[in-house]
Amino acid sequence: MDSGSEQPVPRKRADARRNERALLDAAAAAFVTSGVDVPVRDIAVRAGVGVGTIYRHFPTRADLIVAVYRHQIEACVEAGPALLADSDTPHAALAQWIDLFVDFLVTKHGLAAALQSDDAAFQTLHAYFIDRLVPVCDQLLDAAVAADQIRTDMDAYGLLRGVGNLCIGAGSDPRYDTRRLVELLVAGLRVR
Amino acid sequence: MDSGSEQPVPRKRADARRNERALLDAAAAAFVTSGVDVPVRDIAVRAGVGVGTIYRHFPTRADLIVAVYRHQIEACVEAGPALLADSDTPHAALAQWIDLFVDFLVTKHGLAAALQSDDAAFQTLHAYFIDRLVPVCDQLLDAAVAADQIRTDMDAYGLLRGVGNLCIGAGSDPRYDTRRLVELLVAGLRVR
DNA sequence: TCCGCAAGCGGAGCGTTGTTCCGTTAGCCA
DNA sequence: TGGCTAACGGAACAACGCTCCGCTTGCGGA
């Protein structure tokens, strides 16, 4: 964290900053209408730039996705400790936090699938989610374990991937109720 | 089911039958080494045929996948009633049957993901699985419900899709334990 | 204000894959 | 054996990810 009066990294050119902003807006809009798998060319057209400009600012699709959703993910990260402090029980906090995570995922068409993809282009995406969310989930799990509310043999990584997987295809079929399945999973976590 | 001495549909030409067999073998081998997303051309080369021949025999990738795995899926279908008859409790039968399903899915790289894909090319695949497996699962669920062993608010379709989803990415990361998560899901099903 | 340079841009173009289409080949039956 | 046509093969087209390089333009210095 530099507190100097001037940035050590030289400021980017005005058009570069303008394009980056335009790309983020265009990508966000494109993700809503066509999912995170929307063709790169479509995003470029929306933003009024060439495809080369996209790759210069965001080398992989994962970088673009992370940039678009960073704020929401961070909000989810910060909600963890807050829920733990406010909820009646650690298990309730865990359930509510997972609900938040599900809320986030099911509204981003194709994101849950991209998260589990073994495509190299999505490695950064996977890493970012793991890096930010696993510690929070770990904290919630630890608290619930300490309160003797859940089994001890489930780790945060596995749980988050499981929940993420259950969010794949949400909304594609009215008979597939993501939330009920997640609820089932969390219920299975309880000690009996 | 026609029991006449001759088929109403004229027998296919010898080369056509030979190629279909070669394609099934080639596809099975290609699926093992490269997953069910293996490029069509690769399968054609393995089978020693042109790509046109693939599309003539199997109009969509789903048709080819179904043809390759039909035997194993039918075995799973038939195992349902057998387990129900042999197991100690309906819930045990359900758990064992789901284990069989998981066994099948986790050994087919990419199949679980294809199953949930909303790609039109996989619609037939999805439909076939649903058509064959949902009734069996339904039977097992009904028996467990009748024995007061599980909750009544879960339908076979939702459960199977949930289990299928949990199988996505199996084996891609040693920290992701598909079987434990499925076990958790089935545990959450129990009445408490 | 003007100049020069390099940061940044755009999109043509290549490689990969799915899918179609049609000229050619070769089983099958009379 | 001859001819009809089922069946074949692969060229060709479309869609997409990604790279590369000639051109543009923002910006600091004179």
GROMACS .gro file of C-alpha atoms (C1' of nucleotides) in nm:
model
  444
    1MET     CA    1   0.000   0.000   0.000
    2ASP     CA    2   0.175   0.312  -0.126
    3SER     CA    3   0.087   0.635   0.045
    4GLY     CA    4   0.309   0.856  -0.171
    5SER     CA    5   0.173   1.164  -0.341
    6GLU     CA    6   0.224   1.011  -0.685
    7GLN     CA    7   0.166   0.659  -0.815
    8PRO     CA    8   0.477   0.451  -0.876
    9VAL     CA    9   0.292   0.298  -1.172
   10PRO     CA   10   0.243   0.562  -1.440
   11ARG     CA   11  -0.119   0.643  -1.503
   12LYS     CA   12  -0.270   0.478  -1.804
   13ARG     CA   13  -0.367   0.683  -2.104
   14ALA     CA   14  -0.711   0.840  -2.105
   15ASP     CA   15  -0.840   0.630  -2.394
   16ALA     CA   16  -0.718   0.313  -2.222
   17ARG     CA   17  -0.910   0.398  -1.907
   18ARG     CA   18  -1.215   0.490  -2.109
   19ASN     CA   19  -1.203   0.162  -2.299
   20GLU     CA   20  -1.158  -0.044  -1.985
   21ARG     CA   21  -1.468   0.113  -1.835
   22ALA     CA   22  -1.663   0.066  -2.159
   23LEU     CA   23  -1.556  -0.299  -2.167
   24LEU     CA   24  -1.667  -0.363  -1.812
   25ASP     CA   25  -2.007  -0.209  -1.883
   26ALA     CA   26  -2.045  -0.393  -2.213
   27ALA     CA   27  -1.939  -0.724  -2.061
   28ALA     CA   28  -2.178  -0.685  -1.769
   29ALA     CA   29  -2.465  -0.620  -2.009
   30ALA     CA   30  -2.363  -0.905  -2.240
   31PHE     CA   31  -2.332  -1.148  -1.949
   32VAL     CA   32  -2.689  -1.067  -1.847
   33THR     CA   33  -2.838  -1.126  -2.188
   34SER     CA   34  -2.617  -1.407  -2.319
   35GLY     CA   35  -2.441  -1.556  -2.019
   36VAL     CA   36  -2.071  -1.549  -1.937
   37ASP     CA   37  -2.001  -1.758  -2.246
   38VAL     CA   38  -2.101  -1.475  -2.477
   39PRO     CA   39  -1.863  -1.455  -2.777
   40VAL     CA   40  -1.575  -1.213  -2.732
   41ARG     CA   41  -1.667  -1.039  -3.056
   42ASP     CA   42  -2.011  -0.953  -2.918
   43ILE     CA   43  -1.860  -0.780  -2.618
   44ALA     CA   44  -1.621  -0.593  -2.844
   45VAL     CA   45  -1.905  -0.469  -3.064
   46ARG     CA   46  -2.110  -0.361  -2.761
   47ALA     CA   47  -1.815  -0.168  -2.622
   48GLY     CA   48  -1.729  -0.022  -2.961
   49VAL     CA   49  -1.372  -0.154  -2.954
   50GLY     CA   50  -1.171  -0.416  -3.140
   51VAL     CA   51  -1.119  -0.765  -3.003
   52GLY     CA   52  -0.750  -0.690  -2.956
   53THR     CA   53  -0.844  -0.426  -2.701
   54ILE     CA   54  -1.032  -0.681  -2.495
   55TYR     CA   55  -0.737  -0.916  -2.478
   56ARG     CA   56  -0.502  -0.631  -2.391
   57HIS     CA   57  -0.710  -0.532  -2.090
   58PHE     CA   58  -0.831  -0.879  -1.991
   59PRO     CA   59  -0.595  -1.154  -2.114
   60THR     CA   60  -0.842  -1.432  -2.033
   61ARG     CA   61  -1.217  -1.446  -2.008
   62ALA     CA   62  -1.173  -1.524  -1.642
   63ASP     CA   63  -1.006  -1.188  -1.582
   64LEU     CA   64  -1.301  -1.010  -1.737
   65ILE     CA   65  -1.554  -1.210  -1.537
   66VAL     CA   66  -1.368  -1.147  -1.213
   67ALA     CA   67  -1.346  -0.775  -1.289
   68VAL     CA   68  -1.719  -0.756  -1.360
   69TYR     CA   69  -1.827  -0.941  -1.048
   70ARG     CA   70  -1.551  -0.842  -0.805
   71HIS     CA   71  -1.775  -0.606  -0.611
   72GLN     CA   72  -2.048  -0.863  -0.557
   73ILE     CA   73  -1.801  -1.131  -0.456
   74GLU     CA   74  -1.636  -0.900  -0.206
   75ALA     CA   75  -1.977  -0.815  -0.064
   76CYS     CA   76  -2.032  -1.186  -0.013
   77VAL     CA   77  -1.695  -1.216   0.156
   78GLU     CA   78  -1.775  -0.934   0.395
   79ALA     CA   79  -2.119  -1.073   0.474
   80GLY     CA   80  -1.967  -1.384   0.633
   81PRO     CA   81  -1.837  -1.238   0.960
   82ALA     CA   82  -2.136  -1.005   0.978
   83LEU     CA   83  -2.381  -1.294   0.962
   84LEU     CA   84  -2.181  -1.487   1.218
   85ALA     CA   85  -2.209  -1.195   1.456
   86ASP     CA   86  -2.577  -1.129   1.397
   87SER     CA   87  -2.729  -1.475   1.366
   88ASP     CA   88  -2.878  -1.678   1.646
   89THR     CA   89  -2.660  -1.982   1.580
   90PRO     CA   90  -2.349  -2.053   1.372
   91HIS     CA   91  -2.547  -2.302   1.167
   92ALA     CA   92  -2.805  -2.036   1.085
   93ALA     CA   93  -2.526  -1.801   0.980
   94LEU     CA   94  -2.376  -2.070   0.758
   95ALA     CA   95  -2.711  -2.142   0.596
   96GLN     CA   96  -2.778  -1.774   0.534
   97TRP     CA   97  -2.433  -1.716   0.392
   98ILE     CA   98  -2.467  -2.009   0.154
   99ASP     CA   99  -2.800  -1.865   0.051
  100LEU     CA  100  -2.623  -1.544  -0.041
  101PHE     CA  101  -2.371  -1.738  -0.244
  102VAL     CA  102  -2.648  -1.924  -0.423
  103ASP     CA  103  -2.831  -1.597  -0.487
  104PHE     CA  104  -2.520  -1.464  -0.652
  105LEU     CA  105  -2.452  -1.771  -0.866
  106VAL     CA  106  -2.801  -1.847  -0.993
  107THR     CA  107  -2.840  -1.496  -1.133
  108LYS     CA  108  -2.525  -1.526  -1.347
  109HIS     CA  109  -2.607  -1.750  -1.638
  110GLY     CA  110  -2.326  -1.994  -1.707
  111LEU     CA  111  -2.103  -1.874  -1.424
  112ALA     CA  112  -2.146  -2.181  -1.205
  113ALA     CA  113  -2.056  -2.403  -1.499
  114ALA     CA  114  -1.753  -2.190  -1.582
  115LEU     CA  115  -1.641  -2.218  -1.221
  116GLN     CA  116  -1.617  -2.596  -1.246
  117SER     CA  117  -1.476  -2.605  -1.597
  118ASP     CA  118  -1.130  -2.752  -1.628
  119ASP     CA  119  -1.062  -2.522  -1.921
  120ALA     CA  120  -0.733  -2.342  -1.864
  121ALA     CA  121  -0.897  -2.010  -1.949
  122PHE     CA  122  -1.109  -2.035  -1.633
  123GLN     CA  123  -0.828  -2.125  -1.396
  124THR     CA  124  -0.798  -1.766  -1.275
  125LEU     CA  125  -1.171  -1.751  -1.210
  126HIS     CA  126  -1.162  -2.070  -1.008
  127ALA     CA  127  -0.859  -1.950  -0.815
  128TYR     CA  128  -1.018  -1.617  -0.732
  129PHE     CA  129  -1.335  -1.770  -0.595
  130ILE     CA  130  -1.141  -2.023  -0.391
  131ASP     CA  131  -0.903  -1.761  -0.264
  132ARG     CA  132  -1.174  -1.523  -0.147
  133LEU     CA  133  -1.458  -1.748  -0.039
  134VAL     CA  134  -1.298  -2.057   0.112
  135PRO     CA  135  -1.153  -1.870   0.414
  136VAL     CA  136  -1.491  -1.715   0.490
  137CYS     CA  137  -1.670  -2.046   0.458
  138ASP     CA  138  -1.403  -2.206   0.669
  139GLN     CA  139  -1.467  -1.957   0.945
  140LEU     CA  140  -1.841  -2.027   0.938
  141LEU     CA  141  -1.784  -2.403   0.937
  142ASP     CA  142  -1.541  -2.380   1.228
  143ALA     CA  143  -1.791  -2.185   1.433
  144ALA     CA  144  -2.067  -2.437   1.360
  145VAL     CA  145  -1.837  -2.725   1.446
  146ALA     CA  146  -1.735  -2.554   1.769
  147ALA     CA  147  -2.104  -2.523   1.857
  148ASP     CA  148  -2.151  -2.895   1.787
  149GLN     CA  149  -2.406  -2.822   1.518
  150ILE     CA  150  -2.251  -2.990   1.214
  151ARG     CA  151  -2.036  -3.288   1.130
  152THR     CA  152  -1.663  -3.239   1.132
  153ASP     CA  153  -1.573  -3.419   0.813
  154MET     CA  154  -1.661  -3.155   0.560
  155ASP     CA  155  -1.414  -2.893   0.444
  156ALA     CA  156  -1.500  -2.551   0.305
  157TYR     CA  157  -1.352  -2.620  -0.037
  158GLY     CA  158  -1.558  -2.930  -0.097
  159LEU     CA  159  -1.874  -2.771   0.034
  160LEU     CA  160  -1.839  -2.462  -0.183
  161ARG     CA  161  -1.770  -2.666  -0.493
  162GLY     CA  162  -2.069  -2.881  -0.417
  163VAL     CA  163  -2.296  -2.581  -0.375
  164GLY     CA  164  -2.151  -2.427  -0.688
  165ASN     CA  165  -2.218  -2.746  -0.879
  166LEU     CA  166  -2.577  -2.756  -0.761
  167CYS     CA  167  -2.622  -2.407  -0.903
  168ILE     CA  168  -2.538  -2.524  -1.255
  169GLY     CA  169  -2.842  -2.514  -1.478
  170ALA     CA  170  -3.048  -2.319  -1.228
  171GLY     CA  171  -3.354  -2.178  -1.397
  172SER     CA  172  -3.318  -2.398  -1.703
  173ASP     CA  173  -3.597  -2.626  -1.587
  174PRO     CA  174  -3.875  -2.535  -1.343
  175ARG     CA  175  -3.855  -2.888  -1.202
  176TYR     CA  176  -3.496  -2.833  -1.095
  177ASP     CA  177  -3.502  -2.655  -0.763
  178THR     CA  178  -3.148  -2.547  -0.680
  179ARG     CA  179  -3.239  -2.398  -0.348
  180ARG     CA  180  -3.408  -2.710  -0.219
  181LEU     CA  181  -3.107  -2.924  -0.308
  182VAL     CA  182  -2.869  -2.686  -0.138
  183GLU     CA  183  -3.095  -2.688   0.162
  184LEU     CA  184  -3.080  -3.067   0.158
  185LEU     CA  185  -2.701  -3.056   0.145
  186VAL     CA  186  -2.682  -2.816   0.438
  187ALA     CA  187  -2.934  -3.029   0.626
  188GLY     CA  188  -2.713  -3.332   0.568
  189LEU     CA  189  -2.433  -3.140   0.734
  190ARG     CA  190  -2.609  -3.125   1.071
  191VAL     CA  191  -2.514  -3.362   1.346
  192ARG     CA  192  -2.791  -3.603   1.428
  193MET     CA  193  -4.227  -5.554  -3.048
  194ASP     CA  194  -4.262  -5.737  -3.382
  195SER     CA  195  -4.228  -6.114  -3.373
  196GLY     CA  196  -4.250  -6.170  -3.748
  197SER     CA  197  -3.998  -6.387  -3.928
  198GLU     CA  198  -3.862  -6.088  -4.123
  199GLN     CA  199  -3.795  -5.729  -4.021
  200PRO     CA  200  -4.042  -5.475  -4.155
  201VAL     CA  201  -3.747  -5.235  -4.184
  202PRO     CA  202  -3.510  -5.355  -4.460
  203ARG     CA  203  -3.171  -5.461  -4.332
  204LYS     CA  204  -2.900  -5.204  -4.367
  205ARG     CA  205  -2.614  -5.259  -4.604
  206ALA     CA  206  -2.316  -5.454  -4.478
  207ASP     CA  207  -2.077  -5.160  -4.491
  208ALA     CA  208  -2.325  -4.947  -4.302
  209ARG     CA  209  -2.348  -5.202  -4.023
  210ARG     CA  210  -1.970  -5.240  -4.019
  211ASN     CA  211  -1.920  -4.864  -3.995
  212GLU     CA  212  -2.175  -4.824  -3.718
  213ARG     CA  213  -1.994  -5.085  -3.512
  214ALA     CA  214  -1.657  -4.928  -3.589
  215LEU     CA  215  -1.794  -4.591  -3.484
  216LEU     CA  216  -1.928  -4.721  -3.156
  217ASP     CA  217  -1.591  -4.881  -3.075
  218ALA     CA  218  -1.397  -4.574  -3.182
  219ALA     CA  219  -1.624  -4.340  -2.987
  220ALA     CA  220  -1.603  -4.554  -2.674
  221ALA     CA  221  -1.224  -4.547  -2.692
  222ALA     CA  222  -1.214  -4.175  -2.768
  223PHE     CA  223  -1.450  -4.096  -2.480
  224VAL     CA  224  -1.217  -4.277  -2.241
  225THR     CA  225  -0.906  -4.092  -2.347
  226SER     CA  226  -1.048  -3.748  -2.429
  227GLY     CA  227  -1.391  -3.732  -2.268
  228VAL     CA  228  -1.729  -3.711  -2.436
  229ASP     CA  229  -1.635  -3.372  -2.579
  230VAL     CA  230  -1.373  -3.525  -2.805
  231PRO     CA  231  -1.379  -3.360  -3.151
  232VAL     CA  232  -1.593  -3.538  -3.408
  233ARG     CA  233  -1.298  -3.557  -3.646
  234ASP     CA  234  -1.095  -3.755  -3.394
  235ILE     CA  235  -1.366  -4.017  -3.371
  236ALA     CA  236  -1.391  -4.031  -3.750
  237VAL     CA  237  -1.015  -4.087  -3.783
  238ARG     CA  238  -1.016  -4.357  -3.517
  239ALA     CA  239  -1.300  -4.535  -3.693
  240GLY     CA  240  -1.145  -4.487  -4.035
  241VAL     CA  241  -1.451  -4.314  -4.178
  242GLY     CA  242  -1.541  -3.963  -4.295
  243VAL     CA  243  -1.718  -3.717  -4.070
  244GLY     CA  244  -2.025  -3.739  -4.289
  245THR     CA  245  -2.062  -4.102  -4.193
  246ILE     CA  246  -2.078  -4.011  -3.825
  247TYR     CA  247  -2.357  -3.763  -3.879
  248ARG     CA  248  -2.549  -4.011  -4.094
  249HIS     CA  249  -2.546  -4.274  -3.821
  250PHE     CA  250  -2.566  -4.042  -3.521
  251PRO     CA  251  -2.722  -3.706  -3.611
  252THR     CA  252  -2.623  -3.549  -3.281
  253ARG     CA  253  -2.343  -3.614  -3.036
  254ALA     CA  254  -2.609  -3.712  -2.786
  255ASP     CA  255  -2.721  -4.001  -3.006
  256LEU     CA  256  -2.367  -4.133  -3.017
  257ILE     CA  257  -2.319  -4.100  -2.643
  258VAL     CA  258  -2.648  -4.275  -2.572
  259ALA     CA  259  -2.559  -4.556  -2.811
  260VAL     CA  260  -2.220  -4.606  -2.647
  261TYR     CA  261  -2.351  -4.611  -2.292
  262ARG     CA  262  -2.696  -4.763  -2.345
  263HIS     CA  263  -2.596  -5.100  -2.196
  264GLN     CA  264  -2.456  -4.951  -1.879
  265ILE     CA  265  -2.755  -4.724  -1.833
  266GLU     CA  266  -2.995  -5.014  -1.878
  267ALA     CA  267  -2.795  -5.212  -1.624
  268CYS     CA  268  -2.847  -4.926  -1.381
  269VAL     CA  269  -3.217  -4.923  -1.458
  270GLU     CA  270  -3.248  -5.294  -1.389
  271ALA     CA  271  -3.048  -5.271  -1.069
  272GLY     CA  272  -3.315  -5.051  -0.909
  273PRO     CA  273  -3.587  -5.309  -0.843
  274ALA     CA  274  -3.324  -5.571  -0.763
  275LEU     CA  275  -3.171  -5.356  -0.492
  276LEU     CA  276  -3.511  -5.277  -0.352
  277ALA     CA  277  -3.584  -5.649  -0.320
  278ASP     CA  278  -3.247  -5.741  -0.170
  279SER     CA  279  -3.167  -5.453   0.063
  280ASP     CA  280  -3.254  -5.436   0.429
  281THR     CA  281  -3.436  -5.106   0.402
  282PRO     CA  282  -3.568  -4.891   0.115
  283HIS     CA  283  -3.332  -4.613   0.219
  284ALA     CA  284  -3.035  -4.847   0.191
  285ALA     CA  285  -3.153  -4.953  -0.153
  286LEU     CA  286  -3.183  -4.590  -0.258
  287ALA     CA  287  -2.835  -4.509  -0.129
  288GLN     CA  288  -2.684  -4.808  -0.306
  289TRP     CA  289  -2.861  -4.730  -0.630
  290ILE     CA  290  -2.743  -4.371  -0.625
  291ASP     CA  291  -2.394  -4.505  -0.562
  292LEU     CA  292  -2.425  -4.709  -0.881
  293PHE     CA  293  -2.534  -4.400  -1.070
  294VAL     CA  294  -2.242  -4.202  -0.932
  295ASP     CA  295  -2.004  -4.486  -1.020
  296PHE     CA  296  -2.128  -4.470  -1.375
  297LEU     CA  297  -2.105  -4.092  -1.409
  298VAL     CA  298  -1.769  -4.026  -1.248
  299THR     CA  299  -1.596  -4.268  -1.481
  300LYS     CA  300  -1.720  -4.085  -1.794
  301HIS     CA  301  -1.520  -3.771  -1.827
  302GLY     CA  302  -1.743  -3.479  -1.923
  303LEU     CA  303  -2.065  -3.677  -1.927
  304ALA     CA  304  -2.212  -3.524  -1.614
  305ALA     CA  305  -2.146  -3.177  -1.752
  306ALA     CA  306  -2.299  -3.269  -2.088
  307LEU     CA  307  -2.606  -3.397  -1.907
  308GLN     CA  308  -2.674  -3.053  -1.758
  309SER     CA  309  -2.576  -2.855  -2.065
  310ASP     CA  310  -2.854  -2.651  -2.220
  311ASP     CA  311  -2.694  -2.702  -2.560
  312ALA     CA  312  -2.959  -2.825  -2.804
  313ALA     CA  313  -2.722  -3.102  -2.920
  314PHE     CA  314  -2.748  -3.264  -2.577
  315GLN     CA  315  -3.125  -3.251  -2.545
  316THR     CA  316  -3.161  -3.612  -2.657
  317LEU     CA  317  -2.904  -3.722  -2.401
  318HIS     CA  318  -3.083  -3.541  -2.123
  319ALA     CA  319  -3.417  -3.682  -2.235
  320TYR     CA  320  -3.288  -4.038  -2.247
  321PHE     CA  321  -3.144  -4.025  -1.897
  322ILE     CA  322  -3.460  -3.870  -1.759
  323ASP     CA  323  -3.680  -4.116  -1.942
  324ARG     CA  324  -3.496  -4.424  -1.818
  325LEU     CA  325  -3.376  -4.330  -1.473
  326VAL     CA  326  -3.643  -4.106  -1.325
  327PRO     CA  327  -3.905  -4.384  -1.304
  328VAL     CA  328  -3.659  -4.614  -1.127
  329CYS     CA  329  -3.555  -4.344  -0.884
  330ASP     CA  330  -3.919  -4.261  -0.829
  331GLN     CA  331  -3.990  -4.619  -0.731
  332LEU     CA  332  -3.704  -4.618  -0.481
  333LEU     CA  333  -3.812  -4.285  -0.337
  334ASP     CA  334  -4.171  -4.400  -0.303
  335ALA     CA  335  -4.063  -4.710  -0.115
  336ALA     CA  336  -3.847  -4.505   0.122
  337VAL     CA  337  -4.129  -4.257   0.177
  338ALA     CA  338  -4.373  -4.541   0.246
  339ALA     CA  339  -4.129  -4.671   0.507
  340ASP     CA  340  -4.114  -4.325   0.668
  341GLN     CA  341  -3.742  -4.308   0.609
  342ILE     CA  342  -3.710  -3.992   0.399
  343ARG     CA  343  -3.878  -3.657   0.358
  344THR     CA  344  -4.164  -3.636   0.116
  345ASP     CA  345  -4.075  -3.312  -0.058
  346MET     CA  346  -3.810  -3.436  -0.298
  347ASP     CA  347  -3.891  -3.565  -0.643
  348ALA     CA  348  -3.683  -3.808  -0.846
  349TYR     CA  349  -3.607  -3.561  -1.121
  350GLY     CA  350  -3.464  -3.301  -0.890
  351LEU     CA  351  -3.265  -3.554  -0.693
  352LEU     CA  352  -3.111  -3.712  -1.002
  353ARG     CA  353  -3.014  -3.377  -1.147
  354GLY     CA  354  -2.863  -3.280  -0.815
  355VAL     CA  355  -2.659  -3.598  -0.797
  356GLY     CA  356  -2.559  -3.556  -1.161
  357ASN     CA  357  -2.447  -3.202  -1.092
  358LEU     CA  358  -2.237  -3.311  -0.797
  359CYS     CA  359  -2.057  -3.553  -1.028
  360ILE     CA  360  -1.932  -3.271  -1.250
  361GLY     CA  361  -1.560  -3.226  -1.216
  362ALA     CA  362  -1.515  -3.549  -1.025
  363GLY     CA  363  -1.148  -3.642  -1.018
  364SER     CA  364  -1.032  -3.300  -1.134
  365ASP     CA  365  -0.921  -3.207  -0.785
  366PRO     CA  366  -0.834  -3.447  -0.503
  367ARG     CA  367  -0.995  -3.206  -0.255
  368TYR     CA  368  -1.330  -3.243  -0.428
  369ASP     CA  369  -1.493  -3.558  -0.295
  370THR     CA  370  -1.801  -3.628  -0.503
  371ARG     CA  371  -1.902  -3.930  -0.305
  372ARG     CA  372  -1.901  -3.752   0.027
  373LEU     CA  373  -2.118  -3.473  -0.107
  374VAL     CA  374  -2.367  -3.718  -0.253
  375GLU     CA  375  -2.369  -3.897   0.078
  376LEU     CA  376  -2.444  -3.565   0.244
  377LEU     CA  377  -2.730  -3.505   0.006
  378VAL     CA  378  -2.880  -3.847   0.071
  379ALA     CA  379  -2.832  -3.795   0.443
  380GLY     CA  380  -3.022  -3.468   0.419
  381LEU     CA  381  -3.307  -3.666   0.267
  382ARG     CA  382  -3.367  -3.868   0.582
  383VAL     CA  383  -3.646  -3.780   0.817
  384ARG     CA  384  -3.517  -3.655   1.148
  385DT     C1'  385   0.181   2.574  -2.980
  386DC     C1'  386   0.390   2.207  -3.201
  387DC     C1'  387   0.662   1.768  -3.237
  388DG     C1'  388   0.798   1.299  -3.167
  389DC     C1'  389   0.738   0.875  -2.964
  390DA     C1'  390   0.549   0.492  -2.776
  391DA     C1'  391   0.112   0.335  -2.556
  392DG     C1'  392  -0.272   0.182  -2.730
  393DC     C1'  393  -0.594   0.051  -3.091
  394DG     C1'  394  -0.840  -0.225  -3.454
  395DG     C1'  395  -0.940  -0.595  -3.717
  396DA     C1'  396  -0.748  -0.911  -4.062
  397DG     C1'  397  -0.620  -1.363  -4.028
  398DC     C1'  398  -0.504  -1.827  -3.849
  399DG     C1'  399  -0.629  -2.253  -3.608
  400DT     C1'  400  -0.995  -2.538  -3.423
  401DT     C1'  401  -1.439  -2.732  -3.420
  402DG     C1'  402  -1.935  -2.837  -3.560
  403DT     C1'  403  -2.219  -2.922  -3.950
  404DT     C1'  404  -2.373  -2.954  -4.429
  405DC     C1'  405  -2.366  -3.096  -4.905
  406DC     C1'  406  -2.278  -3.332  -5.315
  407DG     C1'  407  -1.987  -3.598  -5.642
  408DT     C1'  408  -1.822  -4.068  -5.609
  409DT     C1'  409  -1.815  -4.553  -5.463
  410DA     C1'  410  -1.973  -5.001  -5.399
  411DG     C1'  411  -2.329  -5.328  -5.182
  412DC     C1'  412  -2.734  -5.575  -5.323
  413DC     C1'  413  -3.085  -5.772  -5.606
  414DA     C1'  414  -3.281  -5.912  -6.036
  415DT     C1'  415  -2.340  -5.923  -6.476
  416DG     C1'  416  -2.557  -5.470  -6.478
  417DG     C1'  417  -2.777  -5.103  -6.281
  418DC     C1'  418  -2.994  -4.873  -5.900
  419DT     C1'  419  -2.932  -4.630  -5.501
  420DA     C1'  420  -2.778  -4.655  -5.012
  421DA     C1'  421  -2.391  -4.506  -4.823
  422DC     C1'  422  -1.950  -4.292  -4.819
  423DG     C1'  423  -1.584  -3.926  -4.784
  424DG     C1'  424  -1.410  -3.503  -4.727
  425DA     C1'  425  -1.422  -3.032  -4.918
  426DA     C1'  426  -1.637  -2.634  -4.771
  427DC     C1'  427  -1.874  -2.307  -4.476
  428DA     C1'  428  -1.979  -2.087  -4.032
  429DA     C1'  429  -1.869  -1.963  -3.562
  430DC     C1'  430  -1.540  -1.883  -3.233
  431DG     C1'  431  -1.087  -1.798  -2.958
  432DC     C1'  432  -0.679  -1.578  -2.993
  433DT     C1'  433  -0.260  -1.339  -3.207
  434DC     C1'  434  -0.008  -1.009  -3.453
  435DC     C1'  435   0.124  -0.598  -3.670
  436DG     C1'  436   0.053  -0.159  -3.915
  437DC     C1'  437  -0.180   0.259  -3.786
  438DT     C1'  438  -0.359   0.610  -3.464
  439DT     C1'  439  -0.343   0.922  -3.101
  440DG     C1'  440  -0.262   1.083  -2.623
  441DC     C1'  441   0.078   1.327  -2.390
  442DG     C1'  442   0.512   1.517  -2.216
  443DG     C1'  443   0.878   1.817  -2.348
  444DA     C1'  444   1.071   2.202  -2.625
   0.00000   0.00000   0.00000
